[in-house]
mmCIF file of C-alpha atoms and ligand atoms in Angstrom:
data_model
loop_
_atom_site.group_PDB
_atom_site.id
_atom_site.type_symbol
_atom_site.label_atom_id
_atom_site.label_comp_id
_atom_site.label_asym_id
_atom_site.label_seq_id
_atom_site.Cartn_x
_atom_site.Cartn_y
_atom_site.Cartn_z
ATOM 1 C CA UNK F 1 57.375 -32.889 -27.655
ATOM 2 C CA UNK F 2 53.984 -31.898 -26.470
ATOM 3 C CA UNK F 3 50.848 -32.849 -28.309
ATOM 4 C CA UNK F 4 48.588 -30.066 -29.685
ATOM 5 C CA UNK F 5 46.049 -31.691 -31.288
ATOM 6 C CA UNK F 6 45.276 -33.139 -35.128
ATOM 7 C CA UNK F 7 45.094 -29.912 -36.678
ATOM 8 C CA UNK F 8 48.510 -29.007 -35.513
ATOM 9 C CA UNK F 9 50.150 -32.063 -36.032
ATOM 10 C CA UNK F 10 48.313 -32.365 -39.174
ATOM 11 C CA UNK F 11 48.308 -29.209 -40.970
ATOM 12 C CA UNK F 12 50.070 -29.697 -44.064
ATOM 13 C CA UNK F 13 47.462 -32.723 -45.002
ATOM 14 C CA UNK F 14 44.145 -30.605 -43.773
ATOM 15 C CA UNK F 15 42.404 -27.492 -45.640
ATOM 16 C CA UNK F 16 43.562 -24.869 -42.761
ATOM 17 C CA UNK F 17 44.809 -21.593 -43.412
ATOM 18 C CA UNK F 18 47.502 -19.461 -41.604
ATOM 19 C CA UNK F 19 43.720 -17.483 -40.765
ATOM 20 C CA UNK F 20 42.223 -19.968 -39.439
ATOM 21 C CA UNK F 21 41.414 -20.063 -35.872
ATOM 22 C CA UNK F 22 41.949 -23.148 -34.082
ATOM 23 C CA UNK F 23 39.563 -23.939 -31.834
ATOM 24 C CA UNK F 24 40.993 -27.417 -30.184
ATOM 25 C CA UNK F 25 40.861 -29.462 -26.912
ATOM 26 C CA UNK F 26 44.336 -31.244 -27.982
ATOM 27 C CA UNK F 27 42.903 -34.215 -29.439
ATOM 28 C CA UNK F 28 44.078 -37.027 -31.112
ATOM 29 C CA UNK F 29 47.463 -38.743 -30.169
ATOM 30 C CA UNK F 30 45.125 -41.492 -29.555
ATOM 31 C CA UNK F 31 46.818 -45.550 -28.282
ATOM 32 C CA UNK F 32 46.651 -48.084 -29.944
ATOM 33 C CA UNK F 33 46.578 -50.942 -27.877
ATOM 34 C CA UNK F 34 47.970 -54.827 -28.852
ATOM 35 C CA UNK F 35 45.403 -57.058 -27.897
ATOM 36 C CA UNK F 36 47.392 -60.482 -27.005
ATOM 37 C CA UNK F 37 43.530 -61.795 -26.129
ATOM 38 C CA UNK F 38 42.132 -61.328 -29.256
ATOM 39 C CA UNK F 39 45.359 -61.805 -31.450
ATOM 40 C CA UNK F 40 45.065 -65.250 -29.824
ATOM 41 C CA UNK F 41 41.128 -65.915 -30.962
ATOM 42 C CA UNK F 42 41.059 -63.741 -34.698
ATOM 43 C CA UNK F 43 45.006 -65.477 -35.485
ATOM 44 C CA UNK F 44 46.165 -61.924 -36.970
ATOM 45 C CA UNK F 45 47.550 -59.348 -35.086
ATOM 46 C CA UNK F 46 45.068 -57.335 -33.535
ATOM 47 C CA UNK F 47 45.347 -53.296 -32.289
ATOM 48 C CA UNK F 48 42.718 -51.395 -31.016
ATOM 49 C CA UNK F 49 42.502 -47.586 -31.940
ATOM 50 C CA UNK F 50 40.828 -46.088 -28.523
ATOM 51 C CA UNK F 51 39.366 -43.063 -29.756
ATOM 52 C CA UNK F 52 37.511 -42.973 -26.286
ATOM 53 C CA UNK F 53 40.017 -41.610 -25.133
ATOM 54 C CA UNK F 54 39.545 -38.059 -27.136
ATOM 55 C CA UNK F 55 38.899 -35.114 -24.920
ATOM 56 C CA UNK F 56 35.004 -35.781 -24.969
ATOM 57 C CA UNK F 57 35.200 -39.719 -25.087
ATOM 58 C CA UNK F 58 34.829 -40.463 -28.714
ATOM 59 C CA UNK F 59 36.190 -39.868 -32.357
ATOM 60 C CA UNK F 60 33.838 -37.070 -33.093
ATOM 61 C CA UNK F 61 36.591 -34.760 -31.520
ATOM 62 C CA UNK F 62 38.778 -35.273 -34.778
ATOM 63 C CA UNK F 63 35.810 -33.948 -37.061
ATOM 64 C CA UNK F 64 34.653 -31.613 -34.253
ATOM 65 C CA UNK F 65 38.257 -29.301 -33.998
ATOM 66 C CA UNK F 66 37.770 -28.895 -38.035
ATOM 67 C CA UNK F 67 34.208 -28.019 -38.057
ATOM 68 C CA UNK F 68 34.283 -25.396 -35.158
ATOM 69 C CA UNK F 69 37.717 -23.769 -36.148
ATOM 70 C CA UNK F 70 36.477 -23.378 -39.775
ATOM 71 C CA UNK F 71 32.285 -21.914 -38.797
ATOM 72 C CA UNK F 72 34.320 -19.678 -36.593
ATOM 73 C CA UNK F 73 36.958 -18.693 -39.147
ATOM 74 C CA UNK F 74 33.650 -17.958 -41.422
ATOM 75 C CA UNK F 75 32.134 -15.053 -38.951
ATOM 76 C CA UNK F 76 29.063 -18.283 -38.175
ATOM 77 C CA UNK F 77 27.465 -17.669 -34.479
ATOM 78 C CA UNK F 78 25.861 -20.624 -34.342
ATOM 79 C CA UNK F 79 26.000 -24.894 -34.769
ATOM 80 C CA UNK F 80 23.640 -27.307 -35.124
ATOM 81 C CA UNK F 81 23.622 -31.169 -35.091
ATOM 82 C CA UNK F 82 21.661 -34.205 -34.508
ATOM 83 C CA UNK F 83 22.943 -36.518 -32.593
ATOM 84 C CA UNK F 84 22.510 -40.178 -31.369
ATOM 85 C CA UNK F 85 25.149 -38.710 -28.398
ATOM 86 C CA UNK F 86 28.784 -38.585 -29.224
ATOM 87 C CA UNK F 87 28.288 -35.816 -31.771
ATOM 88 C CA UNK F 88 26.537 -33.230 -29.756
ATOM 89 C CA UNK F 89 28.792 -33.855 -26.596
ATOM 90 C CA UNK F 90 31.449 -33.162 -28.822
ATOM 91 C CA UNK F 91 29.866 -30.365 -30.614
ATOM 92 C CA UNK F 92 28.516 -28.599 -27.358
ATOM 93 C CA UNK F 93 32.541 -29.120 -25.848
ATOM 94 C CA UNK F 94 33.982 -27.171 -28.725
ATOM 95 C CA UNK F 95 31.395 -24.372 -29.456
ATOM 96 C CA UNK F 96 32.512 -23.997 -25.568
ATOM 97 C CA UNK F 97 35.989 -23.870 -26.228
ATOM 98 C CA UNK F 98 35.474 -21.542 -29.327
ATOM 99 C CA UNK F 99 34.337 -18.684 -27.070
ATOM 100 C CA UNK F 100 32.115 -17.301 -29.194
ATOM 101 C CA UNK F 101 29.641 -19.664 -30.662
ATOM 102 C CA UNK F 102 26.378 -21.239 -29.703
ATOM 103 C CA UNK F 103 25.396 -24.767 -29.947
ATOM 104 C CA UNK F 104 21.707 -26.406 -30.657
ATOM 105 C CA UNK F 105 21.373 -29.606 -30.963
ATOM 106 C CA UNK F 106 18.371 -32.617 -31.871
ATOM 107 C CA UNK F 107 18.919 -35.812 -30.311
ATOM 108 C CA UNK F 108 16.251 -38.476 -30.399
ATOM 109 C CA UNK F 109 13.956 -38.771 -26.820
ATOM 110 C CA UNK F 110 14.923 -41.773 -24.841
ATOM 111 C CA UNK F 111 17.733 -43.230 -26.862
ATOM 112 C CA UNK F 112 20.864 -41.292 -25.849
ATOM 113 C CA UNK F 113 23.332 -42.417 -23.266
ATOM 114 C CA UNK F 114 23.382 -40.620 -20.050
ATOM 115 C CA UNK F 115 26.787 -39.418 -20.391
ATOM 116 C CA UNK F 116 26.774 -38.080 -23.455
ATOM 117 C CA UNK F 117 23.226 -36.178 -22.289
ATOM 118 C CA UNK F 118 25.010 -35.165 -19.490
ATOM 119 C CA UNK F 119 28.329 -33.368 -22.114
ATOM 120 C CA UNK F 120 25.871 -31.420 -23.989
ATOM 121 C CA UNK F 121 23.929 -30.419 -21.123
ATOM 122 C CA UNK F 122 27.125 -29.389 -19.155
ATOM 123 C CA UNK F 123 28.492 -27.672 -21.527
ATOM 124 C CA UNK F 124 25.592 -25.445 -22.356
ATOM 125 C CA UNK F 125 24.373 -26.613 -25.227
ATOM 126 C CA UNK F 126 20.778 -25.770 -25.819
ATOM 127 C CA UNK F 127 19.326 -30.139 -26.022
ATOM 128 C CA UNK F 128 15.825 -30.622 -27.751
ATOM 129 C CA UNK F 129 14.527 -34.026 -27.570
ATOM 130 C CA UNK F 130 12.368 -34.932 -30.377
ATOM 131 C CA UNK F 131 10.085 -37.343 -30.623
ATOM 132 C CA UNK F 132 11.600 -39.519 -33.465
ATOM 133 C CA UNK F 133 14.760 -41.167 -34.482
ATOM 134 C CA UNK F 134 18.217 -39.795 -35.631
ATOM 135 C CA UNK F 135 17.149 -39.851 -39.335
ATOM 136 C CA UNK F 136 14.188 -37.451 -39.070
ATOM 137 C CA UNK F 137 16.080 -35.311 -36.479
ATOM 138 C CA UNK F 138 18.918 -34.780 -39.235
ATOM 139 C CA UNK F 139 16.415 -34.196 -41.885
ATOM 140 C CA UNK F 140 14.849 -31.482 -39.806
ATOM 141 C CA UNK F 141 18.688 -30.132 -38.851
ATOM 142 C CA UNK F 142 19.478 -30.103 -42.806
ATOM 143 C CA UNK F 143 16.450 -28.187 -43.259
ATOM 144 C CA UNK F 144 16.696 -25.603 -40.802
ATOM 145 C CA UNK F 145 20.804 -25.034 -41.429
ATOM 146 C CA UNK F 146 20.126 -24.424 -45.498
ATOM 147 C CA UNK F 147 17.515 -21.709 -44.464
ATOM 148 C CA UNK F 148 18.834 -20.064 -41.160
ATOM 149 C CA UNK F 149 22.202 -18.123 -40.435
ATOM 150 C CA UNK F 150 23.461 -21.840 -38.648
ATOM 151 C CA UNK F 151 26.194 -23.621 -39.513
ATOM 152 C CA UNK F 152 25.712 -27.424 -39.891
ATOM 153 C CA UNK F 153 28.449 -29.819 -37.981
ATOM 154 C CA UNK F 154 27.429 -33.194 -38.399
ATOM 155 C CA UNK F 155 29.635 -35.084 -40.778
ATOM 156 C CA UNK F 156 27.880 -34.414 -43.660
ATOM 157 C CA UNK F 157 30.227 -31.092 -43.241
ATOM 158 C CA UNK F 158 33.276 -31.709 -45.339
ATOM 159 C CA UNK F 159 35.271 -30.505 -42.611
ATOM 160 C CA UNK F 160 34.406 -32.947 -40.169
ATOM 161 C CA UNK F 161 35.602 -36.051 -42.478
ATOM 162 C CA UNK F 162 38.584 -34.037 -42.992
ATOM 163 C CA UNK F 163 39.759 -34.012 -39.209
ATOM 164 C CA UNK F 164 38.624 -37.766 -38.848
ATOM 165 C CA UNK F 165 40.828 -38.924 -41.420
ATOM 166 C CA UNK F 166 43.929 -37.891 -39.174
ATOM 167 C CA UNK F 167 42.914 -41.218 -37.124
ATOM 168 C CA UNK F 168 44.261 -43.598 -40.504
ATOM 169 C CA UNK F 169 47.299 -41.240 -40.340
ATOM 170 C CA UNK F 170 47.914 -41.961 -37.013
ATOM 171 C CA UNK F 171 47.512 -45.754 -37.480
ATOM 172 C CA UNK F 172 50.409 -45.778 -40.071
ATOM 173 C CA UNK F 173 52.725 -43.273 -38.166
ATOM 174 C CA UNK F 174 52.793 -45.863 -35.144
ATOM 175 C CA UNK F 175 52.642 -49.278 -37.304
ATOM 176 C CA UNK F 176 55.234 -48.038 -40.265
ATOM 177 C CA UNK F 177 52.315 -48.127 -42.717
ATOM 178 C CA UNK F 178 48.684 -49.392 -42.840
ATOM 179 C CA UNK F 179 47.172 -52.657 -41.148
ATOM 180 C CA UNK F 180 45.786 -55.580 -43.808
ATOM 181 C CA UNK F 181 42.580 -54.889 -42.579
ATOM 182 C CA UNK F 182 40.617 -52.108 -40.750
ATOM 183 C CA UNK F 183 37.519 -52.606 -38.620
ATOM 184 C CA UNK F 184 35.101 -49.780 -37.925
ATOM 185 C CA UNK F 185 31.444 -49.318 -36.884
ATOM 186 C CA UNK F 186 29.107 -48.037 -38.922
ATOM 187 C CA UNK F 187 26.234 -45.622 -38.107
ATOM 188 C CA UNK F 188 25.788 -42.382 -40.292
ATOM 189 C CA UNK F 189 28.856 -43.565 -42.154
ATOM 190 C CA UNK F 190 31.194 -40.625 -41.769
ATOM 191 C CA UNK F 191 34.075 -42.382 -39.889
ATOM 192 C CA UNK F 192 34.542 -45.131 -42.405
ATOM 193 C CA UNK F 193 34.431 -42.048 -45.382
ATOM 194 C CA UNK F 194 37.118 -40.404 -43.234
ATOM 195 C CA UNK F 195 39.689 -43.344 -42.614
ATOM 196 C CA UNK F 196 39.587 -44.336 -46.247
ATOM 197 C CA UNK F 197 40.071 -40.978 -47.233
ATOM 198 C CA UNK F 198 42.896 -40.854 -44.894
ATOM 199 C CA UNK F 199 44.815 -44.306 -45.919
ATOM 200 C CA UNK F 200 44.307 -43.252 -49.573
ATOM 201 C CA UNK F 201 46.121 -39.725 -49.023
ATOM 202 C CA UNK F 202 48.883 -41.301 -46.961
ATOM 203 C CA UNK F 203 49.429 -43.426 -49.917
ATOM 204 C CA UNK F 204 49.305 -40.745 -52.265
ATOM 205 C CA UNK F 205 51.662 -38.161 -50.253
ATOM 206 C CA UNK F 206 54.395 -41.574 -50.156
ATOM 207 C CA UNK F 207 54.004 -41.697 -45.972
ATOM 208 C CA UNK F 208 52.438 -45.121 -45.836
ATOM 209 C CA UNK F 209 52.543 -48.321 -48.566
ATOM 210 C CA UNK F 210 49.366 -50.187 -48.336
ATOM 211 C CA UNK F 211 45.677 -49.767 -48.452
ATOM 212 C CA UNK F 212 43.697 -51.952 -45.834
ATOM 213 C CA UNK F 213 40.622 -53.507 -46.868
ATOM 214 C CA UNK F 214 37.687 -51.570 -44.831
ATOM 215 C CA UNK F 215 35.454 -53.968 -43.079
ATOM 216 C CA UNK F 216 32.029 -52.049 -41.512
ATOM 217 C CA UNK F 217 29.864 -53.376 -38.806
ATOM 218 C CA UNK F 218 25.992 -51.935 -38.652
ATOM 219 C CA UNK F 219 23.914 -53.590 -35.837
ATOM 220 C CA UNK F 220 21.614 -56.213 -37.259
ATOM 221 C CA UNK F 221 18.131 -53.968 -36.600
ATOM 222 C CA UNK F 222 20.198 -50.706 -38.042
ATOM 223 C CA UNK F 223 21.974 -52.527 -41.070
ATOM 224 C CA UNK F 224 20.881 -49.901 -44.302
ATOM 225 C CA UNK F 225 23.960 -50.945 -46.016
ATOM 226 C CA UNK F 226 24.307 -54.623 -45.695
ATOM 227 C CA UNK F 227 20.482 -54.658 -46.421
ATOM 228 C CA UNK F 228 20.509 -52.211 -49.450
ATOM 229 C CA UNK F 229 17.736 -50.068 -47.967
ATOM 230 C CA UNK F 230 16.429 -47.345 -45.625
ATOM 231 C CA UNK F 231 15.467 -49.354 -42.296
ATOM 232 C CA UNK F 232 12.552 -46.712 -41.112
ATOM 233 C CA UNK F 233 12.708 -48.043 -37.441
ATOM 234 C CA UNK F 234 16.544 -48.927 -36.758
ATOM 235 C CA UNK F 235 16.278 -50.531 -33.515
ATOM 236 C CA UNK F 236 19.760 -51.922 -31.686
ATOM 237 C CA UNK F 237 20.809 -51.573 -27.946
ATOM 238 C CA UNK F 238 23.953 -49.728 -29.566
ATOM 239 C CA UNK F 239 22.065 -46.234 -29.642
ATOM 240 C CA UNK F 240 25.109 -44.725 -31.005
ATOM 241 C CA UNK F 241 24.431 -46.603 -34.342
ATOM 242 C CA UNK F 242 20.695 -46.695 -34.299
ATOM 243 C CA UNK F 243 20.540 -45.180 -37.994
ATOM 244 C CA UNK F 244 18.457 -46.297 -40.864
ATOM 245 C CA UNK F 245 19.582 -44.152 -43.394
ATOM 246 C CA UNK F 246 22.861 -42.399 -43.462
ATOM 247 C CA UNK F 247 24.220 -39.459 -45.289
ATOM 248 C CA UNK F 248 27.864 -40.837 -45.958
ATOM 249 C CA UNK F 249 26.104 -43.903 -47.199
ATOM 250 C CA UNK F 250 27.682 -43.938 -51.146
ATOM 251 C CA UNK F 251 30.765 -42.770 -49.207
ATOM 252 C CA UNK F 252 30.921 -45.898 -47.451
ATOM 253 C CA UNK F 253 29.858 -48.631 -49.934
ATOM 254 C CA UNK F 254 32.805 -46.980 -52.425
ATOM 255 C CA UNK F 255 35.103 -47.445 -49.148
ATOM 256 C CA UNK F 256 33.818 -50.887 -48.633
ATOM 257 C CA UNK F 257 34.435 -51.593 -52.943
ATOM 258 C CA UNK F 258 37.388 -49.733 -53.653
ATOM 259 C CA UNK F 259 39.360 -51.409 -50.421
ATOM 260 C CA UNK F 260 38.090 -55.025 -51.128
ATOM 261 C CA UNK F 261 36.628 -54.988 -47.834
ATOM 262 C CA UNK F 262 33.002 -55.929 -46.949
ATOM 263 C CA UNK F 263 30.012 -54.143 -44.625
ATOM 264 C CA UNK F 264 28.068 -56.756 -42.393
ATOM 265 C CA UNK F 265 25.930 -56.940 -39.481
ATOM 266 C CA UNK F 266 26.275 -58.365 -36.145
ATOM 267 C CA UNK F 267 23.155 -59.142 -33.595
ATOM 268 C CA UNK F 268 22.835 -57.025 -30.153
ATOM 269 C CA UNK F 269 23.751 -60.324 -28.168
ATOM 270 C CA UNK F 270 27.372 -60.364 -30.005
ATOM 271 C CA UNK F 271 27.757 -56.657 -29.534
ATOM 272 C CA UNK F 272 27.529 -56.976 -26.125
ATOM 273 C CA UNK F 273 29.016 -60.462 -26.178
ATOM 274 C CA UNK F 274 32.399 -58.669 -27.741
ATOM 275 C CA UNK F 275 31.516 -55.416 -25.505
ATOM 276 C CA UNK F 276 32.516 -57.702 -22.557
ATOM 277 C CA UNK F 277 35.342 -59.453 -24.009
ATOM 278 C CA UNK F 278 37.011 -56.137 -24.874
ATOM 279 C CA UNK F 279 36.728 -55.519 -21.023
ATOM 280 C CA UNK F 280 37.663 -58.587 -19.340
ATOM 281 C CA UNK F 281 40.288 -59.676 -21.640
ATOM 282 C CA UNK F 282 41.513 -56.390 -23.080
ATOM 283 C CA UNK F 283 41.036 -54.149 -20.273
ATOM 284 C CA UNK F 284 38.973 -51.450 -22.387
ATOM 285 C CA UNK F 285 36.410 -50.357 -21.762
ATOM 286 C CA UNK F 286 34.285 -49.075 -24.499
ATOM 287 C CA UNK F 287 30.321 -48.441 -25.609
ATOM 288 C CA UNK F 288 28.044 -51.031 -26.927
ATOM 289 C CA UNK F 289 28.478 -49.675 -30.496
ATOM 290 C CA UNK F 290 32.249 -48.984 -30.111
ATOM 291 C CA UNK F 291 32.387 -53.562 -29.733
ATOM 292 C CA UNK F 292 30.762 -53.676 -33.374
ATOM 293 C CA UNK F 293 34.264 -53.764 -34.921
ATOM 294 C CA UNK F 294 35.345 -56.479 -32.072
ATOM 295 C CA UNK F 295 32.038 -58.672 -32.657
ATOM 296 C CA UNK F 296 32.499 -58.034 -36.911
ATOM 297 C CA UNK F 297 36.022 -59.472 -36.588
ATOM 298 C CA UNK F 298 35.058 -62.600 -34.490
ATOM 299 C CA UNK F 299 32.226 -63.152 -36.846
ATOM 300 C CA UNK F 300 34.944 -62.957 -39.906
ATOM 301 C CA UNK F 301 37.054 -65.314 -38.223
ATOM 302 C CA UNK F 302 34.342 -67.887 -37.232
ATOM 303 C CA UNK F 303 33.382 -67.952 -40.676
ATOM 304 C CA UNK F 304 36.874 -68.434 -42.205
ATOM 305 C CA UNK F 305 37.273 -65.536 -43.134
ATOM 306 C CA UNK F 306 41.335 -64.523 -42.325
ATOM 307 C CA UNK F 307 42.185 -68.246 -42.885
ATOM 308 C CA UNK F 308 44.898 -67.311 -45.239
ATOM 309 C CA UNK F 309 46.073 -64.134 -43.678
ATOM 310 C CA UNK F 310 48.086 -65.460 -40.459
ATOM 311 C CA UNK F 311 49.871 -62.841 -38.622
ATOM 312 C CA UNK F 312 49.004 -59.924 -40.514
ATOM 313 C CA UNK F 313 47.463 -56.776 -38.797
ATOM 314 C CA UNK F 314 43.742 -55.480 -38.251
ATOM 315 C CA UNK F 315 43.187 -52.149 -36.332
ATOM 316 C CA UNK F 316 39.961 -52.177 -34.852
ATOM 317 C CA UNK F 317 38.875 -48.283 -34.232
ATOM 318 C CA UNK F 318 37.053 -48.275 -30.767
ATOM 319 C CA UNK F 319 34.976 -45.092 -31.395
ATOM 320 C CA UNK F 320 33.745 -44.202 -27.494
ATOM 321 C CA UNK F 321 34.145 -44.786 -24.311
ATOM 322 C CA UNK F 322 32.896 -47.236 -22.132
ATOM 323 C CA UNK F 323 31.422 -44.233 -19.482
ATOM 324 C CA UNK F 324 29.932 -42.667 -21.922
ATOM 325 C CA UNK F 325 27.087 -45.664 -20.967
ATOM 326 C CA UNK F 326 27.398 -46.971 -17.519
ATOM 327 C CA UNK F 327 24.004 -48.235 -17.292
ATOM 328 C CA UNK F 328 24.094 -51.214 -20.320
ATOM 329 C CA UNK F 329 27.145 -52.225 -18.183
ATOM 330 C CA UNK F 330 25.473 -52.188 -15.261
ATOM 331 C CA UNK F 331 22.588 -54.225 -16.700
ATOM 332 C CA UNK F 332 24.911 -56.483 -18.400
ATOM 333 C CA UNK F 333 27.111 -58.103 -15.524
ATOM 334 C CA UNK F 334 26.436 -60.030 -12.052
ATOM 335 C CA UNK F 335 25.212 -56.907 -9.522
ATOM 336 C CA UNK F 336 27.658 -56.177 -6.411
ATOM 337 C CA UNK F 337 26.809 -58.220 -3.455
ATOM 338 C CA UNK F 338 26.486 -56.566 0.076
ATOM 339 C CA UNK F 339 27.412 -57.868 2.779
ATOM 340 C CA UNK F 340 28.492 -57.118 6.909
ATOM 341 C CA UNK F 341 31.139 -54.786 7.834
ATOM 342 C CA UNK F 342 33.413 -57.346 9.404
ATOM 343 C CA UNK F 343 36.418 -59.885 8.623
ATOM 344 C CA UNK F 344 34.819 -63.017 8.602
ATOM 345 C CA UNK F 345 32.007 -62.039 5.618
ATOM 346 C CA UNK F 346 34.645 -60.214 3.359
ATOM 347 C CA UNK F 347 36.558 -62.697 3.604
ATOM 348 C CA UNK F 348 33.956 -65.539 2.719
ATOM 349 C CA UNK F 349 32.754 -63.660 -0.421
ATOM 350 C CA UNK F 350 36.419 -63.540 -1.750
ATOM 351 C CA UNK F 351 36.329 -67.899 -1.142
ATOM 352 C CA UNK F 352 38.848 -67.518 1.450
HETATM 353 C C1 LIG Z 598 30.509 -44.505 -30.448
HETATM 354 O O1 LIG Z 598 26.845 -38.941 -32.416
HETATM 355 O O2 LIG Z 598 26.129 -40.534 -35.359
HETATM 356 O O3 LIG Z 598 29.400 -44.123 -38.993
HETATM 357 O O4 LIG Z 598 25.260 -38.532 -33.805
HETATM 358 O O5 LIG Z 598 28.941 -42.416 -31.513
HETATM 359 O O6 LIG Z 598 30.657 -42.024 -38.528
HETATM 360 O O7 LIG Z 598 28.273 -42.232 -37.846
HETATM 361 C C2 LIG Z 598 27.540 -41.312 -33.647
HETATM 362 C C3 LIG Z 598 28.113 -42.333 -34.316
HETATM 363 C C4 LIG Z 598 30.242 -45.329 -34.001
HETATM 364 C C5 LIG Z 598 29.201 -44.380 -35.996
HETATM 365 N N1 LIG Z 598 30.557 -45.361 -32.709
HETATM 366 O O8 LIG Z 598 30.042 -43.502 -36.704
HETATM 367 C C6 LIG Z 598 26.234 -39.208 -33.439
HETATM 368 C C7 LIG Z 598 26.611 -40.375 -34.245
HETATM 369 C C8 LIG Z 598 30.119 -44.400 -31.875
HETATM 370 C C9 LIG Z 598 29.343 -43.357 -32.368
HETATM 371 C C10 LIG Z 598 29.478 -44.324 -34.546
HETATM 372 C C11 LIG Z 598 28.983 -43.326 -33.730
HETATM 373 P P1 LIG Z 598 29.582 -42.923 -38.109
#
């Protein structure tokens, strides 16, 4: 059977119409991976959602085929976001796709990944750098989309939380119902809405059993949530998650309550600490903020945490991809060595 994408697959549990038109890159259908490595360190069994591998490289896809299909199906021209990255490749991809609609978006100077620069800029999206951080470019996006003819995409739009939660339903199609636990990252706090929304309608429509308790990772110098306040300077080497104040954030602390779960932070060193474990001992390859959920669970298990839950499963969504930033892996590993074209220094650099 081919695979069409989440709002075909998912139609009966998503607010489409027969007149909607579906603007889609066949997305979703994502793996998810058994990690033997980590199943070994955490003690429970451990699967990795790798949303990197959406059409664009990250989760936003989900939202993104919601949000364009329905601005188009309402006769809107143009989109707007702000964006840390992800969201505006994504964005710029599908107003592409749509054929018909133009794309703007704010991302913060200096702190986007060059990939994702390099999606919207491809894709002819029309990129203004401001000089500030995520939070003021999406108060100035909110601003100009309530008094312009532009429709807003970032996941404040309904729509967009709708077409993420088809990543929970995916979880439970392929496991037989929903993990024990579920570890996200945490940034403007729309994915962690989305998958509780999700596991709770599963529930409800009698495809899946249990609820998971939600367990949210913000990086230690971007951590609104854990520290009950707006961080005005969110600094973290995981630019995809440098937010100090984020819209879904009720959203997410109800998530975090109603599931049992918990929202911590981790430091930079064990994002990038779990960033490389994921790739040497996984084989994924993912972006700094993407090992949040991977550093969050080995936190939880150093501290006890799972002691009494042996065996039982934790999904841990990996939002983006790992080319989506090639240079913090660059900077993070030993540098290729050069050396002569002949037999004898090959060879000697391999310890032959
Ligand atoms: C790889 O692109 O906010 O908590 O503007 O790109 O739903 O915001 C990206 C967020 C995690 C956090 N991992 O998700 C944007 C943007 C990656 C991300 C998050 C983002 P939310």
């Amino acid at each position: 059977m081919s695979w069409n994408g989440i709002i075909d697959h998912y139609r009966d549990l998503l607010p489409i119409s027969s007149k909607t038109p579906i603007v889609s890159l066949n997305e979703g259908n994502t793996p998810l991976i058994f990690s033997q490595d980590l199943t070994k360190t955490i003690g429970l069994d451990v699967y990795l959602k790798y949303e990197g591998l959406n059409p664009t490289g990250s989760f936003k896809d989900r939202g993104m085929t919601m949000a364009i299909s329905k601005a188009k199906e309402k006769g809107a021209t143009i989109v707007m976001c702000a964006s840390t990255g992800n969201t505006s490749a994504s964005a710029a991809a599908y107003a592409a796709r749509s054929g018909s609609l133009r794309c703007i978006v704010l991302i913060p100077e200096g702190n986007i990944a060059l990939g994702k620069l390099a999606q919207a800029m491809i894709h002819q999206a029309k990129v203004i750098a401001v000089r500030g951080n995520f939070d003021e470019a999406l108060t100035l996006v909110k601003e100009i989309t309530k008094k312009y003819p532009v429709e807003l995409v970032n996941s404040i739009n309904p729509f967009r939380i709708e077409g993420q939660k088809t990543a929970a339903f995916e979880i439970c199609d392929v496991l037989g119902d929903a993990p024990e636990f579920h570890a996200i990252p945490v940034g403007n706090a729309g994915n962690i809405t989305a998958y509780w929304k999700g596991y709770k309608e599963y529930q409800e429509s009698g495809r899946s059993k249990r609820l998971p308790k939600m367990l949210g990772f913000q990086a230690a110098g971007a951590a609104p949530i854990v520290l009950g306040r707006v961080v005005e300077k969110p600094e973290t080497i995981a630019t995809a998650i440098r937010i100090g104040n984020p819209a879904s954030w009720k959203a997410a602390v109800a998530a975090r309550d109603e599931s049992g779960g918990l929202i911590d932070s981790i430091t930079d060193e064990d994002i990038i600490a779990a960033y490389k474990i994921l790739a040497q001992g996984s084989g994924v390859f993912v972006e700094p903020a993407s090992a949040a959920s991977v550093a969050g669970i080995i936190q939880l298990s150093k501290n006890r945490y799972f002691q009494s839950h042996q065996r039982k499963k934790i999904v841990c969504t990996l939002t983006g991809h790992g080319l989506k930033d090639p240079n913090t892996a660059i900077k993070n590993v030993a540098q290729p060595l050069t050396v002569d074209a002949d037999m004898k220094s090959v060879l000697r650099e391999i310890g032959f």
